[in-house]
Every structure is written in structure tokens, then in C-alpha cells.
Coordinates of C-alpha atoms in Angstrom, one line a residue:
M1 CA 0.0 0.0 0.0
Q2 CA 1.2 3.5 -0.8
L3 CA 1.4 6.3 1.8
V4 CA 2.1 10.0 1.0
V5 CA 4.9 10.9 3.4
A6 CA 5.9 14.4 2.2
R7 CA 5.4 17.1 -0.4
I8 CA 8.4 18.8 -1.9
G9 CA 8.6 22.6 -1.4
R10 CA 10.9 25.1 -2.8
A11 CA 14.6 24.7 -3.6
H12 CA 17.1 25.6 -0.9
G13 CA 20.5 26.9 -1.9
I14 CA 22.3 26.1 -5.1
K15 CA 23.3 22.4 -4.6
G16 CA 20.0 20.7 -5.1
E17 CA 18.4 20.6 -1.7
V18 CA 14.7 21.0 -1.3
T19 CA 12.4 21.9 1.6
V20 CA 9.7 19.3 2.4
E21 CA 6.4 19.4 4.0
V22 CA 6.4 16.3 6.2
R23 CA 3.2 14.3 6.1
T24 CA 4.2 11.4 8.3
D25 CA 4.7 11.0 12.1
E26 CA 7.7 8.8 11.3
P27 CA 10.0 11.0 9.2
E28 CA 13.2 9.3 10.5
L29 CA 11.8 6.0 9.2
R30 CA 10.3 7.1 5.9
L31 CA 12.6 10.0 4.8
G32 CA 16.1 8.8 5.8
P33 CA 19.1 8.5 3.4
G34 CA 18.7 5.6 1.1
A35 CA 14.9 5.6 1.1
V36 CA 13.5 5.2 -2.4
L37 CA 10.2 6.9 -2.9
A38 CA 7.6 6.8 -5.6
T39 CA 6.2 10.2 -6.7
E40 CA 3.1 11.9 -7.9
P41 CA 3.4 12.8 -10.7
S42 CA 5.0 9.4 -11.3
S43 CA 7.1 10.8 -14.2
V44 CA 9.4 12.5 -11.7
G45 CA 10.4 9.5 -9.8
P46 CA 11.3 7.3 -8.2
L47 CA 13.6 9.5 -6.1
T48 CA 16.3 8.2 -3.8
I49 CA 17.2 10.3 -0.8
T50 CA 20.9 10.8 -0.4
A51 CA 21.0 13.3 2.5
G52 CA 18.7 15.1 4.9
R53 CA 19.0 17.7 7.6
V54 CA 17.0 20.1 9.6
H55 CA 17.5 23.8 9.0
S56 CA 15.6 26.5 10.8
G57 CA 12.9 24.0 11.8
R58 CA 12.4 22.7 8.3
L59 CA 13.5 19.3 6.8
L60 CA 15.8 19.7 3.8
L61 CA 16.4 16.7 1.5
R62 CA 18.8 16.0 -1.3
F63 CA 18.0 13.4 -4.0
E64 CA 20.2 11.3 -6.2
G65 CA 20.7 13.0 -9.6
V66 CA 19.5 16.4 -8.4
A67 CA 22.6 18.4 -8.2
D68 CA 21.6 22.1 -8.7
R69 CA 18.9 24.6 -7.9
T70 CA 17.2 24.3 -11.3
A71 CA 16.7 20.5 -10.9
A72 CA 15.5 21.0 -7.3
E73 CA 13.0 23.6 -8.3
A74 CA 11.6 21.3 -11.0
L75 CA 10.5 18.9 -8.2
R76 CA 8.4 21.6 -6.4
N77 CA 4.9 20.3 -5.3
T78 CA 5.8 16.7 -6.0
L79 CA 4.3 14.2 -3.5
L80 CA 6.7 11.6 -2.0
I81 CA 5.1 8.2 -1.6
A82 CA 6.4 5.3 0.5
E83 CA 5.4 1.7 0.1
V84 CA 3.9 0.4 3.4
D85 CA 2.8 -3.0 4.5
P86 CA -1.0 -2.6 5.1
E87 CA -0.6 -4.7 8.3
D88 CA 1.9 -2.2 9.7
V89 CA 0.5 0.2 12.4
P90 CA 2.3 3.2 13.9
E91 CA 4.1 2.6 17.1
D92 CA 2.1 5.3 19.0
P93 CA -1.4 4.0 19.7
E94 CA -2.7 7.6 19.3
E95 CA -1.5 7.7 15.6
F96 CA -3.2 6.3 12.6
Y97 CA -2.5 5.8 8.9
D98 CA -5.0 7.3 6.5
H99 CA -6.1 3.9 5.3
Q100 CA -7.1 2.9 8.8
L101 CA -9.4 5.9 9.1
I102 CA -11.0 5.8 5.6
D103 CA -14.5 4.3 5.8
L104 CA -14.9 4.4 9.6
D105 CA -18.4 5.3 10.8
V106 CA -18.5 8.6 12.6
V107 CA -20.9 9.0 15.5
T108 CA -21.3 11.6 18.3
R109 CA -20.7 10.7 22.0
D110 CA -24.5 10.1 22.3
G111 CA -24.4 7.6 19.4
T112 CA -26.0 9.8 16.7
A113 CA -24.7 8.8 13.3
V114 CA -22.9 11.6 11.4
G115 CA -21.5 9.8 8.3
R116 CA -18.4 8.0 7.1
I117 CA -14.9 9.2 6.7
S118 CA -14.2 9.5 3.0
E119 CA -10.8 11.3 3.1
V120 CA -8.1 12.6 5.4
S121 CA -6.9 16.0 4.4
H122 CA -3.4 17.0 5.6
L123 CA -3.1 20.7 6.0
P124 CA -0.1 22.6 7.3
Y125 CA -1.5 23.2 10.8
Q126 CA -3.8 20.2 11.4
D127 CA -5.4 17.3 9.7
L128 CA -9.1 17.2 8.7
L129 CA -11.4 14.2 8.5
I130 CA -13.7 14.6 5.5
V131 CA -17.0 12.9 6.5
R132 CA -19.6 12.1 3.9
R133 CA -23.1 12.4 5.4
P134 CA -26.0 10.1 4.5
D135 CA -27.5 13.0 2.4
G136 CA -24.4 13.2 0.3
S137 CA -23.1 16.4 1.8
E138 CA -19.6 16.6 3.5
V139 CA -18.5 18.0 6.8
M140 CA -14.9 18.7 7.7
I141 CA -13.9 17.6 11.2
P142 CA -10.6 18.8 12.7
F143 CA -8.7 15.7 13.7
V144 CA -7.7 16.9 17.2
A145 CA -8.3 15.0 20.5
E146 CA -10.8 17.6 21.8
I147 CA -13.1 17.0 18.9
V148 CA -12.2 13.3 18.0
P149 CA -11.7 11.8 21.4
E150 CA -11.9 8.1 20.3
I151 CA -10.9 6.0 17.3
D152 CA -12.1 2.4 17.7
L153 CA -10.6 0.3 14.9
D154 CA -12.2 -2.9 16.2
E155 CA -15.6 -1.3 16.0
Q156 CA -14.7 0.6 12.9
R157 CA -15.9 3.9 14.2
A158 CA -14.7 7.4 15.2
V159 CA -16.5 9.1 18.1
I160 CA -16.7 12.9 17.9
D161 CA -17.6 15.6 20.4
P162 CA -18.3 18.5 18.0
P163 CA -18.5 22.1 19.2
P164 CA -21.7 24.0 18.5
G165 CA -22.1 24.8 14.8
L166 CA -19.6 22.2 13.5
L167 CA -22.3 19.8 12.3
D168 CA -25.3 22.3 12.1
D169 CA -24.8 25.9 11.1
S170 CA -28.0 26.9 13.0
Q171 CA -26.3 25.9 16.3
A172 CA -23.2 28.1 15.7
E173 CA -22.4 30.5 18.5
I174 CA -21.6 34.0 17.2
A175 CA -18.7 35.6 18.9
S176 CA -18.7 39.4 19.3
R177 CA -16.7 42.0 21.0
E178 CA -18.4 44.5 23.3
D179 CA -17.1 48.0 23.1
S180 CA -15.7 49.2 26.4

């Protein structure tokens, strides 16, 4: 099974390094020197990592055959994809691979059915669970412990505790500032 582990950002310097947006909780395992990764678009890869380092809080990678800034810039926005055994699970019990979450039933704490997870969207600041509702509409659920307190893989469900307005706009609380 294939797992997106990073997206290549801009070139860094003149020797072929690139910044990467890490999309895995195990970068040391998936993005280490010697790792061979498939790519999207596939015409760019596969890419073999020759070196990696952290600079100013960002991971920089260098790939075999990418020796200058022009070649590095040509890789921008390419997704890096690792081959993962579908039976593997993350070491941390609070972490999940996307394929483990897709198709889980989503219910509120009181058991009300919300829908089914159709996608996991990885944004720079947090992940979102895209939930398809029975009527065909979608709702985006921030994948944070306060809102998604329980993932039960045995029962194939995610339990959510949504704040007012997340599932129903009519329940949204309007924030306002009072002039002093």
C-alpha cells in the first residue's frame, strides 16, 4: 500500500536541496538517506534520498541525480510516496495511517450517526477528517483530540464531540466584542 509521506517545497540553496512538508509522524523511518520513494506525478520518480538535515525547523532533503537549484526547483509540489505494508501500524497507539481511518463510521458521543470518513486532508496546521453524510453532503472535522476523542478500529468507528455549529450551522455561536 502506498502512503504519502511528504510534499516537496521550494529549492534551498544552489546544490539541489529542497524543503519538504512532512506528512508522516515517522520521518526518520520514511525519509532517511537511502529511502527510495515513488512520486506523484509518477514521471518525476522514483527518487532516492541521499541526505537530509533540519535547517531553521524545516527538513531539507537531497536526492540522487538532483545536483543544482534548477533541478531541485523542478521537483516543487511533487508528492513523495512510500510503500507500506498494510498490516503495519504506527508505534504510537494515538497515531493512525490514513487507510485505517477511511470508511470508519462517525458518531457523536451520544451515538448519533454523522456519516463515514471518505478522506483525510493533511493541512499545514492540522489534519481534517472529511466525512460524507448520508444525504451526500460533506463535513470537515478537525482531527484533534478535543473533537475526536476516540478512534475504535475494532468497532470501525470514530467518536466525535463536536463544538456547537460544526455539524449544524444553525447551532453556531456567534462571537462578538463589546465596546468598552
